[in-house]
Amino acid sequence: MRFLVYVPPTTAHAHPAHHCFSSLLCPSLFGFAVTSSPRVPVKTSHVGHIRPGRREEYCMSQKIEKPILSGQRIKTRKRDEREKYDPTGFRDAVLLGLEKAGNDLEAISKFLDAAGSKLDYRRYGEALFDIMIAGGLLVPGGSIAQDGDKPVKTSACVFEQPEDMESMRNFEQVFIKLMRRYKYLEKMFEEEMKKVLVFMKGFSPKERIKLARMTALWISNGSVPPTVLSVLINEHLVKDNLALDFLLEVFVTWKQEKGLSSLMTALKKGGIEGRLMEFVPPNKRTEEHFRSVFEAVGLADIVKLHKAQASQEAKRDLQQLLLDDLAENRPMKDITLDLKEMAQRSCIPEHEVIGLIWVVVMGQAEWNKKEELVAEQALKHLKVYTSLFGAFTTTARSELALILKVQEFCYENMNFMKVFQKIVLLFYKTEVVSEDVILKWYKEGHSVKGKMLFLDQMKKFIEWLQNAEEESESGEEED
């Protein structure tokens, strides 16, 4: 049996209510389908069933949205609740425990160890280290935070320990044990030290000495990296000489406790060796003052390190000057004057300058990868700079230094292995190097790098020089 219900098109689309009416006439209820078409009936296989694929077209039911409750207060789960940040409450709890421990360092360590399971060290690590270093919570400027009549400071801290190194080492163990037990405190301690060192102006002279000695111990045992000292390069700390005084105390303590080599290694590792002059007040920033201050406290080796570092920087500056002059295509005469002036000002000896020039000059070319072509290219390139080389080979030591640089370069660059003799011959013909220095290089002054290869290359040239020298001597005798 089949049924047909007619719904006029204008009525079916005129109002949403008609859709609802259509949904009420669902075939699942009455066994027939609703259609907006006036003449095309819908065929069903049996009562109450529409053929697959046609149900959505005729059942115009809509998805009903779930109601939203307005004004509902969503309650936070207990596990998501966070206690209010309360550093003063944390301080009070720590001070109470330290008061019970008294001056017994072992008891202090036991209390701090046990308190970590009750007090939130992860959250209050900064406050904890404030108390252990200064005795209470530090405020900007380096003073202790006050809290009415309540106790705000403990004597179980770095600032209240005796100045002698034995007492310092004993209290250092309190920090070591604590950070071994709670490893996450190590990073917090590094950040704490950066803050405390900046606050140094607010500490008393004795407190600064104690802090400097403890800092030396902490850096030397690896509790904090040597890079923390760079925060001392602060305008106000440097100007008032506080940065330099603190640094000197750290260095002296370090040298006494761990030795000079340990100190030197840490300075290089921390990148401080090249910044030592920055700790000196601007109005006293001279090499003479630097030397006198460091030598006065037995740190002459630091002065040597500083000189070596300053020399390296000066050499880099000289090479950069040469690169800039070449880029600007300045005349070789002007380039020579610039280099001589800087070398004299920076106290770079001529035999070192010639090596720097060689490195820059050889770096100016894109060398041919074919060995048979690179010799001609090298000689053509070097001819342009012979006057520059000649200006910085006025001594036998400088000439020998240049030949050794050529030997080293040819050894390290495979394509230049057979070019060594030709380069030396070019320098000989252009009077950059003399025959006496070439003979000295051949007999005793050569390097071990490619020794046999280069000596064999030079053999015929050396024989020619020796024969020419003998002929010259015999000619003089006849005269």
XYZ file of C-alpha atoms in Angstrom:
479
model
C 0.000 0.000 0.000
C 1.299 3.440 -0.871
C 0.339 6.891 0.495
C 1.005 10.367 -0.826
C 0.807 13.609 1.118
C 0.887 16.823 -0.858
C 2.611 19.888 0.604
C 2.504 23.052 -1.549
C 6.006 24.469 -2.347
C 5.179 27.994 -1.164
C 3.946 26.706 2.121
C 6.851 24.302 2.670
C 9.465 27.051 2.439
C 7.536 29.964 3.867
C 8.110 29.345 7.529
C 10.314 27.121 9.738
C 7.157 25.760 11.359
C 6.389 23.913 8.162
C 9.713 22.070 8.538
C 8.640 20.969 11.953
C 5.311 19.842 10.509
C 7.159 17.885 7.864
C 9.277 16.195 10.492
C 6.115 15.137 12.290
C 5.055 13.374 9.132
C 8.116 11.159 9.245
C 7.571 7.902 7.322
C 8.836 5.886 10.262
C 5.617 6.896 12.039
C 3.028 6.741 9.271
C 4.555 4.665 6.534
C 4.608 7.408 3.926
C 6.964 10.224 2.876
C 6.496 13.973 2.740
C 7.453 15.798 -0.441
C 7.256 19.356 -1.676
C 6.734 18.183 -5.210
C 3.070 18.412 -6.269
C 3.065 15.437 -8.633
C 6.107 13.161 -8.161
C 5.241 10.477 -5.596
C 7.829 8.838 -3.417
C 8.024 5.115 -3.802
C 8.545 2.932 -0.773
C 9.379 -0.721 -0.714
C 7.025 -1.315 2.230
C 5.178 0.658 4.844
C 7.452 2.639 7.153
C 10.618 2.412 5.081
C 12.162 4.784 2.547
C 14.715 3.432 0.121
C 18.378 3.991 1.228
C 19.883 7.347 0.267
C 16.577 9.200 0.241
C 15.869 9.642 3.978
C 17.867 12.916 4.383
C 16.069 14.492 1.469
C 12.670 14.067 2.976
C 13.180 13.971 6.765
C 13.935 17.621 7.488
C 14.824 17.193 11.150
C 17.386 19.691 12.549
C 20.268 19.160 15.052
C 19.272 20.555 18.418
C 22.056 22.453 20.289
C 22.627 21.690 23.947
C 21.588 24.453 26.340
C 24.329 26.654 27.869
C 24.104 27.546 31.530
C 24.792 31.231 32.146
C 26.122 32.525 35.452
C 27.510 29.134 36.422
C 30.726 29.321 38.536
C 33.186 26.637 37.486
C 34.956 25.252 40.527
C 38.732 24.637 40.222
C 39.822 21.130 41.022
C 41.895 20.723 44.150
C 44.858 19.426 42.189
C 44.822 22.595 40.022
C 44.669 24.993 42.934
C 47.910 26.904 43.664
C 48.781 28.360 46.993
C 49.427 32.066 47.228
C 53.104 33.040 46.851
C 54.260 33.749 50.391
C 58.053 34.256 50.698
C 57.707 35.770 54.183
C 55.881 32.680 55.403
C 58.629 30.534 53.885
C 61.264 32.731 55.537
C 59.608 32.405 58.949
C 59.567 28.617 58.659
C 63.241 28.477 57.646
C 64.353 30.930 60.348
C 62.535 28.884 62.980
C 64.312 25.705 61.911
C 67.716 27.399 61.718
C 67.215 28.900 65.172
C 66.699 25.428 66.607
C 69.825 24.159 64.786
C 71.957 26.949 66.268
C 75.568 27.154 65.055
C 75.885 23.407 64.486
C 76.562 23.129 60.740
C 75.647 19.445 60.729
C 72.293 20.232 62.355
C 71.740 23.049 59.831
C 72.347 20.657 56.932
C 69.984 18.056 58.411
C 67.240 20.640 58.871
C 67.588 21.966 55.303
C 67.597 18.411 53.966
C 64.417 17.452 55.841
C 62.648 20.771 55.202
C 62.774 20.191 51.453
C 59.986 17.622 51.729
C 57.719 20.087 53.569
C 58.718 23.496 52.202
C 58.481 24.256 48.483
C 62.148 24.733 47.494
C 61.224 24.729 43.804
C 59.069 27.786 44.329
C 61.081 29.541 47.026
C 64.639 28.679 45.923
C 65.580 32.356 45.556
C 64.311 33.144 49.062
C 66.184 30.134 50.452
C 69.522 31.292 49.025
C 68.870 34.874 50.166
C 68.612 33.520 53.710
C 71.667 31.257 53.392
C 73.853 34.067 52.022
C 72.596 37.275 53.671
C 70.536 35.867 56.546
C 67.147 37.134 55.311
C 65.148 38.145 52.268
C 67.034 40.638 50.098
C 65.297 43.644 48.577
C 66.656 45.728 45.660
C 69.735 47.572 46.876
C 70.995 44.710 49.023
C 69.243 45.359 52.352
C 67.243 42.826 54.376
C 63.432 43.008 54.121
C 61.873 44.124 57.435
C 58.602 42.822 58.881
C 57.614 44.803 61.969
C 58.778 43.217 65.207
C 59.150 39.745 63.712
C 62.658 38.240 63.422
C 63.858 38.691 59.839
C 67.459 37.459 59.959
C 69.466 34.414 60.991
C 73.111 34.057 61.958
C 73.357 30.794 60.003
C 74.460 32.523 56.792
C 77.603 33.425 54.853
C 77.671 37.023 56.083
C 77.736 35.941 59.738
C 80.561 33.402 59.379
C 84.167 34.189 60.419
C 86.426 35.484 57.604
C 89.067 32.735 57.857
C 89.142 30.200 55.031
C 88.562 27.194 57.276
C 85.211 28.644 58.387
C 84.386 29.517 54.792
C 85.138 25.982 53.606
C 83.042 24.474 56.410
C 80.014 26.592 55.530
C 80.555 25.835 51.837
C 79.694 22.213 52.670
C 76.189 23.288 53.722
C 75.565 24.515 50.154
C 77.183 21.466 48.572
C 75.112 18.982 50.609
C 71.892 20.881 49.929
C 72.390 21.024 46.157
C 73.447 17.384 45.995
C 70.171 16.489 47.692
C 68.042 18.821 45.547
C 69.706 19.021 42.127
C 67.153 21.482 40.745
C 68.562 24.132 43.103
C 71.815 24.347 41.091
C 70.307 26.452 38.292
C 68.460 28.596 40.836
C 71.732 29.199 42.670
C 73.406 30.480 39.492
C 70.599 33.002 38.978
C 70.741 33.921 42.670
C 74.458 34.709 42.432
C 73.897 37.016 39.471
C 71.352 38.936 41.543
C 73.406 39.005 44.752
C 76.542 40.292 42.996
C 74.579 43.196 41.526
C 73.331 44.042 45.054
C 76.925 44.126 46.325
C 76.962 47.890 46.842
C 74.460 47.454 49.689
C 76.748 45.075 51.595
C 79.393 46.068 54.137
C 83.125 45.753 53.261
C 83.440 42.638 55.456
C 80.379 41.061 53.874
C 81.827 41.685 50.407
C 85.094 39.985 51.394
C 83.248 36.936 52.736
C 81.077 36.784 49.628
C 84.152 37.040 47.372
C 85.892 34.190 49.177
C 82.813 32.006 49.042
C 82.370 32.875 45.364
C 85.902 31.636 44.682
C 85.068 28.352 46.420
C 81.732 27.993 44.634
C 83.210 28.610 41.191
C 86.218 26.371 41.785
C 84.031 23.457 42.945
C 81.600 23.898 40.059
C 78.582 25.118 42.028
C 78.391 28.156 39.725
C 80.162 28.878 36.404
C 82.884 31.552 36.188
C 80.642 33.517 33.819
C 78.712 34.871 36.836
C 81.632 37.251 37.429
C 80.739 39.115 34.239
C 77.711 40.671 36.014
C 80.241 42.736 37.980
C 80.843 44.726 34.794
C 78.131 47.083 35.931
C 78.514 50.842 35.530
C 78.039 51.665 39.226
C 80.093 48.746 40.569
C 82.986 49.477 38.189
C 82.932 53.224 38.785
C 83.167 52.813 42.580
C 86.008 50.265 42.253
C 83.786 47.611 43.889
C 83.958 45.289 40.880
C 87.769 45.310 40.742
C 88.209 44.849 44.512
C 85.786 41.928 44.508
C 87.479 40.337 41.479
C 90.926 40.617 43.076
C 89.681 38.944 46.281
C 88.143 36.125 44.250
C 91.374 35.596 42.272
C 93.638 35.668 45.328
C 91.433 33.169 47.182
C 91.166 30.940 44.146
C 94.925 30.880 43.608
C 95.514 29.984 47.269
C 92.873 27.255 47.337
C 93.114 25.621 43.904
C 96.313 26.898 42.318
C 97.162 29.211 39.437
C 96.517 26.728 36.618
C 92.949 26.143 37.836
C 92.351 29.894 37.906
C 93.759 30.399 34.401
C 91.644 27.574 32.994
C 88.465 28.996 34.520
C 89.175 32.495 33.174
C 89.530 31.136 29.652
C 86.490 28.888 30.009
C 84.369 31.745 31.305
C 85.526 34.176 28.618
C 86.781 36.617 31.247
C 90.446 36.687 30.215
C 89.719 39.167 27.441
C 87.549 41.440 29.620
C 89.782 42.015 32.644
C 90.345 45.679 31.816
C 86.565 46.263 31.906
C 86.574 45.728 35.686
C 88.890 48.730 36.116
C 87.252 52.165 36.672
C 87.220 54.186 33.411
C 89.353 57.007 34.853
C 92.087 54.487 35.815
C 91.904 52.221 32.790
C 95.588 52.145 31.783
C 98.011 49.262 31.337
C 100.286 50.695 34.031
C 97.510 50.897 36.638
C 96.266 47.423 35.726
C 99.736 45.960 36.158
C 100.413 47.705 39.479
C 97.064 46.650 41.005
C 97.353 42.977 40.074
C 101.050 42.670 40.901
C 100.429 44.248 44.331
C 98.314 41.226 45.348
C 100.615 38.611 43.807
C 98.774 38.180 40.514
C 101.606 38.935 38.081
C 100.588 35.874 36.043
C 97.204 37.459 35.407
C 99.034 40.487 34.002
C 100.900 38.212 31.581
C 97.642 36.577 30.561
C 96.091 39.985 29.993
C 99.030 41.104 27.844
C 98.826 37.963 25.731
C 95.097 38.418 25.266
C 95.528 42.097 24.430
C 98.214 41.160 21.911
C 95.878 38.690 20.198
C 93.193 41.335 19.932
C 95.698 43.823 18.535
C 96.794 41.296 15.910
C 93.204 40.736 14.853
C 92.742 44.486 14.602
C 95.861 44.803 12.439
C 94.643 42.123 10.048
C 91.250 43.804 9.858
C 92.936 47.114 9.055
C 94.816 45.459 6.193
C 91.602 43.879 4.896
C 89.810 47.227 5.001
C 92.647 49.028 3.218
C 92.756 46.385 0.489
C 88.983 46.564 0.072
C 89.279 50.326 -0.436
C 92.085 49.813 -3.012
C 94.395 52.131 -1.126
C 97.944 52.586 -2.478
C 100.461 50.081 -1.113
C 102.500 52.939 0.335
C 99.567 54.143 2.448
C 98.755 50.601 3.556
C 102.341 50.163 4.722
C 102.198 53.365 6.781
C 98.899 52.330 8.394
C 100.247 48.926 9.396
C 103.517 50.298 10.750
C 101.667 52.856 12.851
C 99.301 50.284 14.359
C 102.084 47.746 14.937
C 104.108 50.340 16.815
C 101.110 51.491 18.856
C 100.148 47.923 19.780
C 103.745 46.755 20.343
C 103.520 43.977 17.739
C 107.055 42.994 16.647
C 107.927 42.966 12.942
C 108.503 39.193 12.747
C 104.888 38.694 13.893
C 103.486 41.380 11.603
C 104.964 39.709 8.504
C 103.154 36.476 9.360
C 99.851 38.318 9.744
C 100.340 40.026 6.387
C 101.066 36.696 4.674
C 97.823 35.168 5.997
C 95.714 38.097 4.771
C 97.397 38.303 1.356
C 96.992 34.581 0.653
C 93.366 34.802 1.688
C 92.643 37.390 -1.008
C 92.703 34.900 -3.899
C 90.452 32.063 -5.075
C 93.108 29.470 -5.828
C 92.910 27.218 -8.867
C 92.280 23.585 -7.968
C 94.610 22.363 -10.710
C 98.156 21.955 -9.434
C 99.758 22.797 -12.774
C 97.978 26.171 -12.908
C 98.243 27.302 -9.295
C 101.998 28.072 -9.479
C 101.574 30.728 -12.145
C 98.545 32.160 -10.335
C 100.413 32.341 -6.998
C 103.456 34.126 -8.427
C 101.295 36.619 -10.297
C 99.301 37.298 -7.115
C 102.338 37.707 -4.835
C 104.173 40.088 -7.203
C 101.548 42.723 -6.393
C 102.460 42.616 -2.688
C 106.265 42.305 -2.772
C 106.741 45.940 -1.722
C 104.475 45.353 1.293
C 106.379 42.219 2.291
C 109.685 44.018 1.810
C 108.634 46.837 4.163
C 108.252 44.339 7.033
C 111.338 42.181 6.447
C 114.018 44.613 7.570
C 115.607 42.066 9.940
C 116.912 38.531 9.471
C 114.354 37.269 11.998
C 111.490 38.728 9.958
C 112.841 37.212 6.723
C 113.120 33.781 8.319
C 109.613 34.123 9.780
C 108.261 34.797 6.280
C 109.997 31.764 4.743
C 108.633 29.571 7.534
C 105.142 30.918 6.881
C 105.513 30.043 3.196
C 106.708 26.539 4.138
C 103.766 26.034 6.484
C 101.255 27.250 3.887
C 102.625 25.026 1.116
C 102.628 22.018 3.452
C 99.003 22.541 4.493
C 97.765 23.152 0.920
C 98.430 20.155 -1.328
C 98.327 22.132 -4.580
C 101.180 24.348 -3.343
C 103.579 21.512 -2.490
C 105.651 22.117 -5.637
C 105.380 25.909 -5.521
C 107.500 26.530 -2.409
C 110.817 26.953 -4.232
C 109.285 29.304 -6.813
C 107.821 31.585 -4.118
C 111.140 31.768 -2.257
C 112.919 32.526 -5.545
C 110.426 35.350 -6.243
C 111.076 36.875 -2.808
C 114.827 36.551 -3.389
C 114.682 38.314 -6.764
C 112.515 41.135 -5.357
C 114.871 41.501 -2.348
C 112.231 40.555 0.197
C 114.555 37.865 1.623
C 118.346 37.658 1.429
C 120.557 34.729 0.419
C 122.057 34.526 3.931
C 118.629 33.902 5.462
C 117.736 31.376 2.748
C 120.965 29.474 3.463
C 120.265 29.638 7.196
C 116.771 28.253 6.620
C 118.232 25.393 4.551
C 120.904 24.457 7.095
C 119.112 24.815 10.411
C 116.129 27.156 10.380
C 113.565 25.049 8.525
C 110.436 23.546 10.011
C 109.768 19.802 10.207
C 106.599 20.242 8.142
C 107.386 18.757 4.714
C 111.083 19.043 5.557
C 112.499 16.476 3.094
C 110.256 17.570 0.219
C 111.073 21.265 0.517
C 114.794 20.749 1.149
C 114.945 18.630 -2.008
C 113.120 21.357 -3.964
C 115.592 23.974 -2.774
C 118.731 21.880 -3.323
C 119.684 23.222 -6.783
C 118.873 26.799 -5.815
C 120.998 26.467 -2.665
C 123.889 25.048 -4.715
C 123.591 27.983 -7.097
C 123.652 30.442 -4.161
C 126.707 28.750 -2.651
C 128.565 28.762 -5.971
C 127.683 32.403 -6.529
C 128.976 33.201 -3.049
C 132.257 31.351 -3.689
C 132.752 33.120 -7.012
C 132.102 36.437 -5.339
C 134.658 35.681 -2.629
C 137.292 34.556 -5.135
C 136.721 37.690 -7.191
C 137.290 39.841 -4.130
C 140.571 38.015 -3.359
C 141.903 38.633 -6.897
C 141.150 42.322 -6.548
